[in-house]
Amino acid sequence: MTQQHTRQQHDEIAHYLRTAIREGYFQPGDELPSEAELTRKFTSSRGPVRQAMSTLRTEGLISSGRGRRTVVLDNVPTQSFDDIISFSQWCHNADIVPGQRTQWVTRRPAEKSLAASLRIPDGDPVVSVFRLRLMDDVPTMVERLNYPLEVGRHVLAFDTDSGSIYQELIDQGVDISRTSRTIDAIGANDDDAALLEVPVGTPLLRVRRRAFTSAGELIESSDDRYLPWKASFTMNSTRGNPSSMALTSTHLGDI
Amino acid sequence: MTQQHTRQQHDEIAHYLRTAIREGYFQPGDELPSEAELTRKFTSSRGPVRQAMSTLRTEGLISSGRGRRTVVLDNVPTQSFDDIISFSQWCHNADIVPGQRTQWVTRRPAEKSLAASLRIPDGDPVVSVFRLRLMDDVPTMVERLNYPLEVGRHVLAFDTDSGSIYQELIDQGVDISRTSRTIDAIGANDDDAALLEVPVGTPLLRVRRRAFTSAGELIESSDDRYLPWKASFTMNSTRGNPSSMALTSTHLGDI
């Protein structure tokens, strides 16, 4: 019973500190309460307090200390593969209601540049979707999706105003295993400006994504443009750990 | 000796394939030559060929195959901590000559928002640097760096037209252990436009970075603005592996 009690107390202390950090009660750079303060606050012995601190260290929320004071670290929550690829999923996690207004869905022969980006022969059929995405009913992002017909036929059969195309593809058994993304900035064109209700030329955060099966077949080429005051990317890096994101110099040929 | 010879052959084949992929001779999605073709090309037995393929799989350059054809994957080279934080280092790796034209270096009392971003009291001294960065003599990025005086004194003593401030800080023994970055888009202001030689309002890729010591002390707050046709971010994600980069909804309070 004592063991059980102690384990609960360790969890309780960790939960308290984690919540206080997540809700901003302790800001990054802030010093955590001392061991002595925490033992008093929780009428605890030092064991559970130390165990709770160790848990938070493992979670990357607080500094290692090394005999110095323990401080809250700037922490970026990692995101799962689904969070990254699905606007709907991402909104749900942030307690935001995702929305979509489909502008059009077409099946058409791929013109040259689209065929190249999907690595299919010119003129092969592709399915393209043009949607405005909303956060809590506010225009946020313009989405251009393109699929080879084999995948796109699932999109043609789906009500694209009803929610996540990504989830529908997964439900239909499409193997989406890897994505490659390029992030840059671009001015809103006429279509973007009209949908996002901003002037033409407004700087947008652009994410171009290609998705692959586990065998390396390309099954999606997309272009998402976010209002930068609605969404941004954050990432942490630590010395000694290579980054999975690379800043890449752009070759003129790519423009 | 046979063992030695075989090991060299395996390395040779892996090196050939790796180079061919990196230089774009094999594009992502391309099928690799078959085992039989490679054994002929290298007058090799199957062992070294298979070993080379296994190495490339481990490096994430080619698909797992799973009995299907082996294809080249879209691959983003990971970047080291130094590559990410240092424009100079990043250029060197890309065979680009980095340049810098310092506009000013100042020591001044921190006004309110800068003090908050460095988590120091209002009016505490900060060292700020405003530089244009160049790639092969072409204006590419506008850099705004801010340091608390304890770190900034090294910058005051450094010729900021001579190269990497980051390298200088490392050489001076400053402990730069972690960074947190936020990536979005912003229109060029008057200063950006003049230095980058583009119209005011041109969309720029903005990277705001904060750097920390291993104890979690904030030692830099910076704002880099890239011409998006000169640089972009790329990243790969694989199902099952959480991403170290997160798309974050922006709170109005952060604007």
Short mmCIF file of C-alpha atoms in Angstrom, two decimals:
data_model
loop_
_atom_site.label_atom_id
_atom_site.label_comp_id
_atom_site.label_asym_id
_atom_site.label_seq_id
_atom_site.Cartn_x
_atom_site.Cartn_y
_atom_site.Cartn_z
CA MET A 1 0.00 0.00 0.00
CA THR A 2 2.83 2.39 0.81
CA GLN A 3 4.39 1.62 -2.55
CA GLN A 4 1.06 2.24 -4.26
CA HIS A 5 0.58 5.49 -2.42
CA THR A 6 4.07 6.66 -3.34
CA ARG A 7 3.54 5.85 -7.00
CA GLN A 8 0.35 7.85 -7.08
CA GLN A 9 2.07 10.76 -5.42
CA HIS A 10 4.88 10.75 -7.97
CA ASP A 11 2.29 10.78 -10.76
CA GLU A 12 0.36 13.54 -9.05
CA ILE A 13 3.43 15.76 -8.71
CA ALA A 14 4.50 15.12 -12.30
CA HIS A 15 0.97 15.86 -13.48
CA TYR A 16 0.87 19.11 -11.51
CA LEU A 17 4.20 20.31 -12.93
CA ARG A 18 3.42 19.18 -16.47
CA THR A 19 0.08 20.97 -16.46
CA ALA A 20 1.57 24.11 -14.94
CA ILE A 21 4.21 24.16 -17.70
CA ARG A 22 1.76 23.42 -20.52
CA GLU A 23 -0.66 26.08 -19.34
CA GLY A 24 2.12 28.63 -19.05
CA TYR A 25 2.03 29.01 -15.28
CA PHE A 26 5.76 28.22 -15.44
CA GLN A 27 7.25 29.88 -18.54
CA PRO A 28 10.29 28.60 -20.41
CA GLY A 29 13.35 29.85 -18.51
CA ASP A 30 11.48 29.96 -15.22
CA GLU A 31 13.02 28.15 -12.29
CA LEU A 32 10.98 25.26 -10.94
CA PRO A 33 10.08 25.18 -7.24
CA SER A 34 12.83 23.52 -5.23
CA GLU A 35 12.65 19.93 -3.98
CA ALA A 36 12.01 21.29 -0.50
CA GLU A 37 9.12 23.45 -1.68
CA LEU A 38 7.55 20.56 -3.60
CA THR A 39 7.85 18.13 -0.68
CA ARG A 40 6.08 20.71 1.49
CA LYS A 41 3.40 21.46 -1.10
CA PHE A 42 2.57 17.77 -1.61
CA THR A 43 3.30 16.62 1.98
CA SER A 44 5.64 14.18 0.32
CA SER A 45 9.04 12.67 0.96
CA ARG A 46 11.88 13.49 -1.47
CA GLY A 47 11.58 10.21 -3.39
CA PRO A 48 8.35 10.97 -5.27
CA VAL A 49 9.48 14.55 -5.96
CA ARG A 50 12.73 13.32 -7.47
CA GLN A 51 10.90 10.70 -9.48
CA ALA A 52 8.50 13.32 -10.86
CA MET A 53 11.40 15.58 -11.85
CA SER A 54 13.10 12.66 -13.54
CA THR A 55 9.92 11.98 -15.56
CA LEU A 56 9.72 15.60 -16.70
CA ARG A 57 13.39 15.55 -17.65
CA THR A 58 12.78 12.47 -19.78
CA GLU A 59 9.87 14.25 -21.42
CA GLY A 60 12.19 17.15 -22.27
CA LEU A 61 10.16 19.66 -20.29
CA ILE A 62 12.84 20.72 -17.82
CA SER A 63 16.61 21.14 -17.83
CA SER A 64 18.98 18.47 -16.60
CA GLY A 65 20.01 20.65 -13.70
CA ARG A 66 23.56 19.32 -13.35
CA GLY A 67 23.67 20.73 -9.84
CA ARG A 68 22.41 24.08 -11.09
CA ARG A 69 18.85 25.29 -10.83
CA THR A 70 16.20 23.34 -12.76
CA VAL A 71 14.43 25.46 -15.37
CA VAL A 72 11.54 25.00 -17.75
CA LEU A 73 12.70 24.42 -21.32
CA ASP A 74 11.15 25.83 -24.46
CA ASN A 75 9.28 22.79 -25.55
CA VAL A 76 7.75 22.03 -28.87
CA PRO A 77 5.33 19.14 -28.71
CA THR A 78 6.21 16.55 -31.32
CA GLN A 79 3.48 15.76 -33.81
CA SER A 80 2.47 12.40 -35.15
CA PHE A 81 2.47 11.57 -38.86
CA ASP A 82 -1.33 11.97 -38.95
CA ASP A 83 -1.19 15.39 -37.28
CA ILE A 84 1.27 16.58 -39.87
CA ILE A 85 -0.57 15.39 -42.94
CA SER A 86 -4.16 16.06 -41.87
CA PHE A 87 -5.40 19.62 -41.33
CA SER A 88 -8.56 18.18 -39.72
CA GLN A 89 -6.57 16.06 -37.28
CA TRP A 90 -4.28 18.95 -36.49
CA CYS A 91 -7.25 21.23 -35.70
CA HIS A 92 -8.90 18.60 -33.51
CA ASN A 93 -5.72 18.30 -31.43
CA ALA A 94 -5.69 22.06 -30.94
CA ASP A 95 -9.38 22.15 -29.95
CA ILE A 96 -10.21 24.02 -33.14
CA VAL A 97 -13.17 23.07 -35.35
CA PRO A 98 -11.82 22.38 -38.85
CA GLY A 99 -13.89 23.39 -41.86
CA GLN A 100 -13.71 23.13 -45.64
CA ARG A 101 -15.38 24.72 -48.60
CA THR A 102 -14.64 22.78 -51.77
CA GLN A 103 -14.18 25.07 -54.78
CA TRP A 104 -13.90 22.23 -57.26
CA VAL A 105 -12.92 18.59 -57.71
CA THR A 106 -11.88 17.58 -61.23
CA ARG A 107 -10.65 14.62 -63.14
CA ARG A 108 -8.48 15.80 -66.03
CA PRO A 109 -5.43 14.90 -68.08
CA ALA A 110 -2.27 16.09 -66.30
CA GLU A 111 -0.55 18.99 -67.99
CA LYS A 112 3.19 18.84 -68.20
CA SER A 113 4.29 20.34 -64.87
CA LEU A 114 1.68 18.49 -62.85
CA ALA A 115 2.57 15.22 -64.60
CA ALA A 116 6.22 15.84 -63.74
CA SER A 117 5.43 16.55 -60.08
CA LEU A 118 3.42 13.30 -59.89
CA ARG A 119 5.98 11.44 -62.03
CA ILE A 120 3.36 10.20 -64.48
CA PRO A 121 3.26 10.55 -68.29
CA ASP A 122 1.87 13.82 -69.70
CA GLY A 123 -1.86 13.56 -70.21
CA ASP A 124 -2.41 10.70 -67.74
CA PRO A 125 -5.59 11.28 -65.71
CA VAL A 126 -5.28 13.06 -62.36
CA VAL A 127 -7.81 14.05 -59.74
CA SER A 128 -7.39 17.57 -58.38
CA VAL A 129 -9.10 19.27 -55.44
CA PHE A 130 -9.18 22.97 -54.64
CA ARG A 131 -10.51 23.74 -51.14
CA LEU A 132 -10.58 26.55 -48.67
CA ARG A 133 -9.86 25.32 -45.13
CA LEU A 134 -11.20 27.10 -42.05
CA MET A 135 -10.35 27.16 -38.36
CA ASP A 136 -13.45 27.81 -36.22
CA ASP A 137 -15.17 29.14 -39.36
CA VAL A 138 -12.36 31.58 -40.16
CA PRO A 139 -10.58 31.22 -43.55
CA THR A 140 -7.06 29.94 -42.81
CA MET A 141 -5.55 27.95 -45.65
CA VAL A 142 -5.98 27.29 -49.36
CA GLU A 143 -5.41 23.67 -50.33
CA ARG A 144 -4.54 22.29 -53.77
CA LEU A 145 -4.38 18.50 -53.89
CA ASN A 146 -3.47 16.30 -56.86
CA TYR A 147 -3.62 12.51 -57.07
CA PRO A 148 -2.98 9.96 -59.80
CA LEU A 149 -6.30 8.37 -60.80
CA GLU A 150 -5.66 5.12 -58.94
CA VAL A 151 -5.73 7.05 -55.67
CA GLY A 152 -7.89 9.94 -56.86
CA ARG A 153 -10.86 7.70 -57.66
CA HIS A 154 -11.41 7.44 -53.89
CA VAL A 155 -11.51 11.24 -53.76
CA LEU A 156 -14.04 11.43 -56.62
CA ALA A 157 -16.30 9.11 -54.63
CA PHE A 158 -15.94 11.17 -51.43
CA ASP A 159 -17.87 14.25 -50.29
CA THR A 160 -14.93 16.62 -49.94
CA ASP A 161 -17.09 19.06 -47.96
CA SER A 162 -17.54 16.43 -45.25
CA GLY A 163 -14.05 16.40 -43.79
CA SER A 164 -10.61 14.81 -44.03
CA ILE A 165 -9.61 13.42 -47.44
CA TYR A 166 -6.54 11.95 -45.80
CA GLN A 167 -8.67 9.96 -43.35
CA GLU A 168 -10.88 8.79 -46.21
CA LEU A 169 -7.84 7.55 -48.16
CA ILE A 170 -6.55 5.70 -45.10
CA ASP A 171 -10.02 4.19 -44.56
CA GLN A 172 -10.02 3.09 -48.22
CA GLY A 173 -6.76 1.23 -47.60
CA VAL A 174 -4.41 3.62 -49.42
CA ASP A 175 -0.85 3.07 -48.19
CA ILE A 176 0.46 6.52 -47.18
CA SER A 177 3.81 5.87 -45.61
CA ARG A 178 6.12 8.84 -46.17
CA THR A 179 5.90 12.52 -46.99
CA SER A 180 8.39 15.06 -48.16
CA ARG A 181 7.62 18.73 -47.51
CA THR A 182 9.08 21.99 -48.72
CA ILE A 183 8.24 25.13 -46.75
CA ASP A 184 8.63 28.65 -48.10
CA ALA A 185 6.70 31.89 -48.58
CA ILE A 186 4.65 33.15 -51.51
CA GLY A 187 2.38 36.10 -52.21
CA ALA A 188 -1.37 35.40 -52.44
CA ASN A 189 -2.54 35.12 -56.06
CA ASP A 190 -6.05 36.15 -57.16
CA ASP A 191 -7.64 32.85 -56.05
CA ASP A 192 -5.82 32.77 -52.70
CA ALA A 193 -6.68 36.41 -52.03
CA ALA A 194 -10.39 35.98 -52.79
CA LEU A 195 -10.75 32.88 -50.60
CA LEU A 196 -8.62 34.09 -47.70
CA GLU A 197 -10.16 37.57 -47.88
CA VAL A 198 -6.81 39.37 -48.05
CA PRO A 199 -5.21 41.62 -50.67
CA VAL A 200 -3.38 40.03 -53.61
CA GLY A 201 0.32 39.70 -52.71
CA THR A 202 -0.26 39.09 -48.99
CA PRO A 203 2.64 36.88 -47.77
CA LEU A 204 1.49 33.30 -47.19
CA LEU A 205 3.30 30.36 -45.62
CA ARG A 206 3.42 27.69 -48.34
CA VAL A 207 3.85 23.96 -47.70
CA ARG A 208 4.32 21.75 -50.72
CA ARG A 209 3.98 18.08 -49.89
CA ARG A 210 4.51 14.86 -51.75
CA ALA A 211 3.27 11.58 -50.26
CA PHE A 212 4.58 8.12 -50.97
CA THR A 213 3.62 4.51 -50.40
CA SER A 214 5.99 2.27 -48.47
CA ALA A 215 7.31 1.08 -51.84
CA GLY A 216 8.19 4.67 -52.77
CA GLU A 217 5.38 5.29 -55.25
CA LEU A 218 4.25 8.92 -55.38
CA ILE A 219 0.53 9.20 -54.64
CA GLU A 220 -0.03 12.88 -53.86
CA SER A 221 1.41 16.26 -54.78
CA SER A 222 -0.12 19.17 -52.90
CA ASP A 223 0.29 22.89 -52.17
CA ASP A 224 -1.11 24.38 -48.93
CA ARG A 225 -0.99 28.14 -48.33
CA TYR A 226 -1.57 29.38 -44.78
CA LEU A 227 -2.23 32.86 -43.50
CA PRO A 228 0.97 33.28 -41.45
CA TRP A 229 -0.89 34.86 -38.56
CA LYS A 230 -3.03 31.72 -38.29
CA ALA A 231 -0.31 29.06 -38.35
CA SER A 232 3.46 28.72 -38.18
CA PHE A 233 6.00 25.95 -37.81
CA THR A 234 8.00 25.49 -34.65
CA MET A 235 10.88 23.19 -33.95
CA ASN A 236 13.50 22.57 -31.33
CA SER A 237 17.06 21.44 -31.98
CA THR A 238 19.60 20.17 -29.51
CA ARG A 239 23.34 20.04 -30.03
CA GLY A 240 24.43 16.58 -31.05
CA ASN A 241 21.09 15.61 -32.55
CA PRO A 242 20.85 16.05 -36.30
CA SER A 243 17.72 17.83 -37.42
CA SER A 244 15.15 16.10 -39.59
CA MET A 245 14.47 19.46 -41.23
CA ALA A 246 16.95 21.03 -43.59
CA LEU A 247 17.29 24.58 -44.86
CA THR A 248 17.92 24.14 -48.56
CA SER A 249 19.27 26.61 -51.04
CA THR A 250 16.86 26.91 -53.91
CA HIS A 251 18.16 26.28 -57.38
CA LEU A 252 16.92 28.63 -60.03
CA GLY A 253 15.66 25.65 -62.00
CA ASP A 254 13.15 24.88 -59.25
CA ILE A 255 11.34 28.18 -59.45
CA MET B 1 42.60 -10.76 -48.43
CA THR B 2 39.39 -11.99 -50.03
CA GLN B 3 37.46 -10.53 -47.11
CA GLN B 4 39.27 -7.22 -47.51
CA HIS B 5 38.63 -7.20 -51.24
CA THR B 6 34.93 -7.95 -50.72
CA ARG B 7 34.58 -5.20 -48.17
CA GLN B 8 36.13 -2.68 -50.52
CA GLN B 9 33.83 -3.81 -53.31
CA HIS B 10 30.78 -3.39 -51.10
CA ASP B 11 31.94 0.12 -50.21
CA GLU B 12 32.65 0.90 -53.83
CA ILE B 13 29.17 -0.16 -54.96
CA ALA B 14 27.48 1.74 -52.11
CA HIS B 15 29.58 4.81 -52.92
CA TYR B 16 28.66 4.60 -56.61
CA LEU B 17 24.93 4.35 -55.88
CA ARG B 18 25.00 7.01 -53.17
CA THR B 19 26.79 9.46 -55.43
CA ALA B 20 24.49 8.70 -58.35
CA ILE B 21 21.46 9.40 -56.13
CA ARG B 22 22.92 12.56 -54.58
CA GLU B 23 23.88 13.97 -57.96
CA GLY B 24 20.45 13.23 -59.36
CA TYR B 25 21.53 10.57 -61.86
CA PHE B 26 18.91 8.41 -60.17
CA GLN B 27 15.87 10.55 -59.28
CA PRO B 28 13.45 9.85 -56.45
CA GLY B 29 10.97 7.26 -57.70
CA ASP B 30 13.47 5.81 -60.17
CA GLU B 31 14.06 2.11 -60.04
CA LEU B 32 17.60 1.09 -59.10
CA PRO B 33 19.56 -1.25 -61.41
CA SER B 34 18.82 -4.88 -60.58
CA GLU B 35 21.16 -7.05 -58.55
CA ALA B 36 22.09 -8.84 -61.74
CA GLU B 37 22.97 -5.57 -63.50
CA LEU B 38 25.07 -4.39 -60.57
CA THR B 39 26.96 -7.68 -60.27
CA ARG B 40 27.80 -7.38 -63.99
CA LYS B 41 28.76 -3.72 -63.75
CA PHE B 42 31.11 -4.30 -60.81
CA THR B 43 32.23 -7.83 -61.78
CA SER B 44 31.06 -8.76 -58.33
CA SER B 45 29.27 -11.62 -56.66
CA ARG B 46 25.81 -11.00 -55.18
CA GLY B 47 27.09 -10.65 -51.60
CA PRO B 48 28.72 -7.22 -51.94
CA VAL B 49 25.79 -5.93 -54.03
CA ARG B 50 23.29 -6.99 -51.38
CA GLN B 51 25.45 -5.50 -48.65
CA ALA B 52 25.62 -2.18 -50.51
CA MET B 53 21.84 -2.12 -50.97
CA SER B 54 21.41 -2.85 -47.27
CA THR B 55 23.68 0.09 -46.41
CA LEU B 56 21.65 2.44 -48.62
CA ARG B 57 18.43 1.18 -47.08
CA THR B 58 19.79 1.95 -43.62
CA GLU B 59 20.73 5.43 -44.83
CA GLY B 60 17.12 5.92 -45.97
CA LEU B 61 18.11 6.47 -49.60
CA ILE B 62 16.21 3.56 -51.16
CA SER B 63 12.96 1.71 -50.49
CA SER B 64 12.80 -1.49 -48.51
CA GLY B 65 11.80 -3.43 -51.59
CA ARG B 66 9.72 -6.08 -49.83
CA GLY B 67 9.98 -8.24 -52.92
CA ARG B 68 8.95 -5.34 -55.14
CA ARG B 69 11.29 -3.19 -57.16
CA THR B 70 13.79 -1.07 -55.23
CA VAL B 71 13.31 2.65 -55.83
CA VAL B 72 15.13 5.82 -54.84
CA LEU B 73 13.35 7.68 -52.04
CA ASP B 74 12.89 11.41 -51.75
CA ASN B 75 15.60 12.09 -49.30
CA VAL B 76 16.30 15.14 -47.23
CA PRO B 77 19.79 15.18 -45.83
CA THR B 78 19.68 15.72 -42.10
CA GLN B 79 21.57 18.77 -40.89
CA SER B 80 23.77 19.09 -37.88
CA PHE B 81 23.09 21.59 -35.12
CA ASP B 82 25.86 23.84 -36.49
CA ASP B 83 24.43 23.76 -40.02
CA ILE B 84 21.09 24.88 -38.71
CA ILE B 85 22.27 27.73 -36.58
CA SER B 86 25.08 29.09 -38.74
CA PHE B 87 24.34 30.66 -42.12
CA SER B 88 28.07 30.57 -42.88
CA GLN B 89 28.35 26.87 -42.09
CA TRP B 90 25.23 26.13 -44.09
CA CYS B 91 26.62 27.94 -47.15
CA HIS B 92 29.97 26.18 -46.89
CA ASN B 93 28.22 22.80 -46.93
CA ALA B 94 26.34 23.80 -50.08
CA ASP B 95 29.54 25.03 -51.79
CA ILE B 96 28.27 28.61 -51.62
CA VAL B 97 30.47 31.51 -50.49
CA PRO B 98 28.72 33.20 -47.55
CA GLY B 99 28.94 36.96 -47.20
CA GLN B 100 27.81 39.65 -44.78
CA ARG B 101 27.41 43.42 -44.77
CA THR B 102 26.92 44.71 -41.26
CA GLN B 103 24.44 47.60 -41.13
CA TRP B 104 24.99 48.29 -37.46
CA VAL B 105 26.01 46.77 -34.13
CA THR B 106 24.67 48.51 -31.04
CA ARG B 107 24.71 48.22 -27.30
CA ARG B 108 21.50 49.69 -25.93
CA PRO B 109 18.94 49.31 -23.15
CA ALA B 110 16.33 46.70 -24.13
CA GLU B 111 12.92 48.16 -24.87
CA LYS B 112 9.96 46.26 -23.53
CA SER B 113 9.27 43.70 -26.26
CA LEU B 114 12.95 42.86 -26.79
CA ALA B 115 13.46 42.51 -23.03
CA ALA B 116 10.50 40.14 -22.92
CA SER B 117 11.82 38.06 -25.80
CA LEU B 118 15.20 37.76 -24.03
CA ARG B 119 13.51 37.36 -20.63
CA ILE B 120 15.52 40.15 -19.05
CA PRO B 121 14.29 43.21 -17.14
CA ASP B 122 13.23 46.22 -19.24
CA GLY B 123 16.19 48.51 -19.82
CA ASP B 124 18.88 45.87 -19.24
CA PRO B 125 21.69 46.24 -21.79
CA VAL B 126 21.49 44.17 -24.98
CA VAL B 127 23.76 43.90 -27.99
CA SER B 128 21.96 43.94 -31.34
CA VAL B 129 23.28 43.25 -34.82
CA PHE B 130 21.62 44.05 -38.14
CA ARG B 131 23.30 42.38 -41.12
CA LEU B 132 22.61 41.58 -44.73
CA ARG B 133 23.75 38.05 -45.62
CA LEU B 134 24.80 37.06 -49.13
CA MET B 135 25.18 33.83 -51.05
CA ASP B 136 27.92 34.08 -53.70
CA ASP B 137 27.65 37.89 -53.41
CA VAL B 138 23.88 37.90 -53.97
CA PRO B 139 21.67 39.41 -51.22
CA THR B 140 19.76 36.51 -49.64
CA MET B 141 18.79 37.13 -46.04
CA VAL B 142 18.38 39.93 -43.52
CA GLU B 143 19.54 39.03 -40.03
CA ARG B 144 18.55 40.67 -36.75
CA LEU B 145 20.40 39.28 -33.74
CA ASN B 146 19.97 40.23 -30.09
CA TYR B 147 22.04 39.08 -27.12
CA PRO B 148 22.07 39.86 -23.42
CA LEU B 149 25.26 41.80 -22.61
CA GLU B 150 27.04 38.84 -21.02
CA VAL B 151 27.03 37.10 -24.41
CA GLY B 152 26.85 40.22 -26.56
CA ARG B 153 30.17 41.59 -25.26
CA HIS B 154 31.85 38.91 -27.38
CA VAL B 155 29.96 40.27 -30.39
CA LEU B 156 31.01 43.86 -29.62
CA ALA B 157 34.63 42.69 -29.66
CA PHE B 158 34.21 40.83 -32.97
CA ASP B 159 34.43 42.13 -36.55
CA THR B 160 30.94 41.17 -37.69
CA ASP B 161 31.94 41.72 -41.33
CA SER B 162 34.50 38.93 -41.02
CA GLY B 163 32.17 35.94 -40.80
CA SER B 164 30.22 33.72 -38.44
CA ILE B 165 29.15 35.26 -35.14
CA TYR B 166 27.97 31.83 -34.06
CA GLN B 167 31.45 30.37 -34.58
CA GLU B 168 32.98 33.29 -32.68
CA LEU B 169 30.65 32.69 -29.72
CA ILE B 170 31.51 28.99 -29.70
CA ASP B 171 35.23 29.87 -29.87
CA GLN B 172 34.74 32.25 -26.92
CA GLY B 173 33.31 29.36 -24.91
CA VAL B 174 29.65 30.37 -24.99
CA ASP B 175 27.48 27.34 -24.25
CA ILE B 176 24.91 27.16 -27.07
CA SER B 177 23.06 23.94 -26.50
CA ARG B 178 19.49 24.23 -27.74
CA THR B 179 17.48 26.35 -30.14
CA SER B 180 13.79 26.86 -30.66
CA ARG B 181 12.66 28.14 -34.06
CA THR B 182 9.40 29.50 -35.43
CA ILE B 183 8.99 29.60 -39.20
CA ASP B 184 6.41 31.73 -40.99
CA ALA B 185 6.08 34.32 -43.75
CA ILE B 186 6.18 38.11 -43.62
CA GLY B 187 6.22 40.94 -46.13
CA ALA B 188 9.49 42.84 -46.58
CA ASN B 189 9.51 46.11 -44.61
CA ASP B 190 11.41 49.18 -45.80
CA ASP B 191 14.75 47.97 -44.39
CA ASP B 192 14.34 44.42 -45.72
CA ALA B 193 13.31 45.72 -49.14
CA ALA B 194 16.24 48.10 -49.46
CA LEU B 195 18.83 45.49 -48.48
CA LEU B 196 17.36 42.59 -50.45
CA GLU B 197 16.69 44.85 -53.44
CA VAL B 198 13.02 43.87 -53.73
CA PRO B 199 9.75 45.85 -53.45
CA VAL B 200 8.28 46.52 -50.02
CA GLY B 201 5.79 43.76 -49.19
CA THR B 202 7.67 40.99 -51.04
CA PRO B 203 6.90 37.71 -49.22
CA LEU B 204 9.89 36.56 -47.15
CA LEU B 205 10.48 33.29 -45.29
CA ARG B 206 10.97 34.32 -41.65
CA VAL B 207 12.82 32.23 -39.04
CA ARG B 208 12.71 33.47 -35.49
CA ARG B 209 15.18 31.65 -33.26
CA ARG B 210 15.91 31.58 -29.57
CA ALA B 211 19.07 29.89 -28.33
CA PHE B 212 19.68 28.43 -24.87
CA THR B 213 22.53 27.18 -22.75
CA SER B 214 22.42 23.62 -21.46
CA ALA B 215 21.00 25.03 -18.22
CA GLY B 216 18.13 26.60 -20.16
CA GLU B 217 19.29 30.22 -20.03
CA LEU B 218 18.20 32.27 -23.04
CA ILE B 219 21.22 33.79 -24.79
CA GLU B 220 19.94 34.87 -28.20
CA SER B 221 16.75 36.06 -29.82
CA SER B 222 16.96 36.52 -33.57
CA ASP B 223 14.89 37.12 -36.70
CA ASP B 224 16.17 35.95 -40.12
CA ARG B 225 14.26 36.82 -43.29
CA TYR B 226 15.11 34.88 -46.45
CA LEU B 227 14.16 35.54 -50.04
CA PRO B 228 12.00 32.44 -50.59
CA TRP B 229 13.48 31.82 -54.02
CA LYS B 230 16.93 31.59 -52.42
CA ALA B 231 16.17 29.21 -49.55
CA SER B 232 13.40 26.95 -48.29
CA PHE B 233 12.96 24.30 -45.62
CA THR B 234 12.54 20.66 -46.53
CA MET B 235 11.70 17.74 -44.33
CA ASN B 236 10.70 14.11 -44.61
CA SER B 237 8.29 12.31 -42.31
CA THR B 238 7.66 8.61 -42.02
CA ARG B 239 4.59 6.98 -40.53
CA GLY B 240 5.26 5.88 -36.97
CA ASN B 241 7.98 8.46 -36.35
CA PRO B 242 6.83 11.60 -34.58
CA SER B 243 8.06 14.78 -36.20
CA SER B 244 10.37 17.15 -34.37
CA MET B 245 8.68 20.01 -36.21
CA ALA B 246 5.17 21.07 -35.34
CA LEU B 247 2.65 23.18 -37.20
CA THR B 248 1.28 25.51 -34.55
CA SER B 249 -1.84 27.58 -34.58
CA THR B 250 -0.92 31.16 -33.86
CA HIS B 251 -2.63 32.85 -30.95
CA LEU B 252 -3.72 36.38 -31.55
CA GLY B 253 -1.65 37.45 -28.57
CA ASP B 254 1.53 36.43 -30.37
CA ILE B 255 1.07 38.73 -33.33
#
